[in-house]
Amino acid sequence: QVQLVESGGGLVQPGGSLRLSCAASGRLGSIAAMGWYRQVPGKARELVARIISGGRTNYADSVKGRFTISRDAAKNTVALQMNSLKPEDTAVYYCHMRMWDMDYWGKGTLVTVSS
């Protein structure tokens, strides 16, 4: 069984920062990509940021310059540092992993940006 467990969500004021972490465990092999997606009610899940094998990163335009993704391959973890948060960043954030041509998802962690 493969598990992804997220942590670090919560309530933060506009302009504040949060750090999300995700740890993968179980039967792990060659991981092609790890990253973060987010979803708000009534909308499709969208890519926030990801790291592809080899270290290349992709970011949604809406978070470029504010969010930074990092990965510790030895520990099978991925983190998302979120700075200058805006109310529109409010969403459930999901950790994602691509491995053996399959997609794995965490259960999600809620991030609420509000004063």
Short mmCIF file of C-alpha atoms in Angstrom, two decimals:
data_model
loop_
_atom_site.label_atom_id
_atom_site.label_comp_id
_atom_site.label_asym_id
_atom_site.label_seq_id
_atom_site.Cartn_x
_atom_site.Cartn_y
_atom_site.Cartn_z
CA GLN A 1 0.00 0.00 0.00
CA VAL A 2 1.18 3.49 -0.82
CA GLN A 3 0.18 6.35 1.44
CA LEU A 4 0.59 10.09 1.16
CA VAL A 5 0.04 12.04 4.34
CA GLU A 6 -0.21 15.82 4.28
CA SER A 7 0.26 18.23 7.15
CA GLY A 8 0.50 21.96 7.71
CA GLY A 9 -2.84 23.35 6.61
CA GLY A 10 -4.81 25.83 8.64
CA LEU A 11 -6.10 29.37 8.92
CA VAL A 12 -3.86 32.28 8.01
CA GLN A 13 -4.41 35.97 7.41
CA PRO A 14 -3.87 37.51 3.97
CA GLY A 15 -0.20 38.18 3.43
CA GLY A 16 0.79 35.39 5.78
CA SER A 17 2.69 32.17 5.19
CA LEU A 18 2.11 28.47 5.59
CA ARG A 19 4.21 25.42 4.87
CA LEU A 20 2.62 22.20 3.70
CA SER A 21 4.42 18.88 3.98
CA CYS A 22 3.70 15.49 2.50
CA ALA A 23 5.32 12.18 3.33
CA ALA A 24 5.06 9.12 1.12
CA SER A 25 5.26 5.66 2.61
CA GLY A 26 4.69 2.07 1.67
CA ARG A 27 5.90 0.20 -1.39
CA LEU A 28 7.76 2.95 -3.18
CA GLY A 29 9.76 2.76 -6.36
CA SER A 30 10.99 5.20 -8.96
CA ILE A 31 8.93 8.35 -8.43
CA ALA A 32 8.35 10.32 -11.60
CA ALA A 33 6.88 13.40 -9.97
CA MET A 34 5.60 14.77 -6.69
CA GLY A 35 3.58 17.88 -6.20
CA TRP A 36 0.56 19.73 -4.95
CA TYR A 37 -2.88 20.33 -6.38
CA ARG A 38 -5.77 22.29 -4.91
CA GLN A 39 -9.51 22.30 -5.23
CA VAL A 40 -12.37 24.55 -4.22
CA PRO A 41 -16.02 23.47 -4.19
CA GLY A 42 -17.54 23.49 -7.66
CA LYS A 43 -14.23 23.69 -9.47
CA ALA A 44 -11.83 21.18 -10.94
CA ARG A 45 -8.69 20.21 -9.10
CA GLU A 46 -5.79 22.30 -10.38
CA LEU A 47 -2.04 21.98 -10.34
CA VAL A 48 -0.29 24.28 -7.89
CA ALA A 49 3.30 23.08 -8.19
CA ARG A 50 5.21 19.91 -8.92
CA ILE A 51 8.73 18.56 -9.13
CA ILE A 52 9.50 16.16 -11.95
CA SER A 53 12.24 13.56 -11.73
CA GLY A 54 15.47 15.39 -12.50
CA GLY A 55 14.46 18.41 -10.48
CA ARG A 56 12.46 20.44 -12.97
CA THR A 57 9.62 22.37 -11.38
CA ASN A 58 6.27 23.63 -12.68
CA TYR A 59 4.12 26.27 -11.02
CA ALA A 60 0.66 27.60 -11.69
CA ASP A 61 0.89 31.18 -12.93
CA SER A 62 -1.19 32.33 -9.99
CA VAL A 63 1.41 31.20 -7.45
CA LYS A 64 4.69 31.96 -9.22
CA GLY A 65 6.94 34.10 -7.07
CA ARG A 66 4.94 33.32 -3.93
CA PHE A 67 5.08 29.54 -3.54
CA THR A 68 8.15 27.30 -3.54
CA ILE A 69 8.12 23.54 -3.85
CA SER A 70 10.90 21.36 -2.55
CA ARG A 71 11.51 17.65 -2.32
CA ASP A 72 13.68 15.42 -0.18
CA ALA A 73 14.10 12.32 -2.33
CA ALA A 74 15.89 10.39 0.40
CA LYS A 75 12.97 10.87 2.78
CA ASN A 76 10.24 10.67 0.11
CA THR A 77 8.80 13.99 1.17
CA VAL A 78 7.64 17.08 -0.66
CA ALA A 79 6.94 20.47 0.83
CA LEU A 80 5.21 23.63 -0.35
CA GLN A 81 6.23 26.94 1.17
CA MET A 82 3.42 29.42 0.61
CA ASN A 83 4.12 33.10 1.15
CA SER A 84 2.08 36.25 0.55
CA LEU A 85 -1.09 34.21 0.76
CA LYS A 86 -4.27 35.62 -0.73
CA PRO A 87 -7.93 34.79 -0.01
CA GLU A 88 -8.13 33.17 -3.44
CA ASP A 89 -5.55 30.62 -2.30
CA THR A 90 -8.19 29.16 0.00
CA ALA A 91 -8.70 25.54 -0.99
CA VAL A 92 -8.12 21.95 -0.05
CA TYR A 93 -4.56 21.12 -1.00
CA TYR A 94 -3.75 17.60 -2.13
CA CYS A 95 -0.38 15.94 -2.28
CA HIS A 96 0.17 14.03 -5.52
CA MET A 97 2.70 11.44 -6.60
CA ARG A 98 3.22 9.85 -10.00
CA MET A 99 4.84 6.43 -9.80
CA TRP A 100 4.76 3.35 -12.04
CA ASP A 101 2.38 5.20 -14.39
CA MET A 102 -0.14 5.56 -11.59
CA ASP A 103 -1.40 8.58 -9.67
CA TYR A 104 -1.48 8.59 -5.90
CA TRP A 105 -3.24 11.20 -3.79
CA GLY A 106 -3.30 12.28 -0.20
CA LYS A 107 -6.55 12.98 1.60
CA GLY A 108 -6.03 16.72 1.47
CA THR A 109 -5.43 19.51 3.93
CA LEU A 110 -7.52 22.67 4.15
CA VAL A 111 -5.88 26.05 3.75
CA THR A 112 -8.04 29.04 4.62
CA VAL A 113 -6.79 32.56 3.98
CA SER A 114 -9.03 35.03 5.73
CA SER A 115 -8.91 38.00 8.06
#
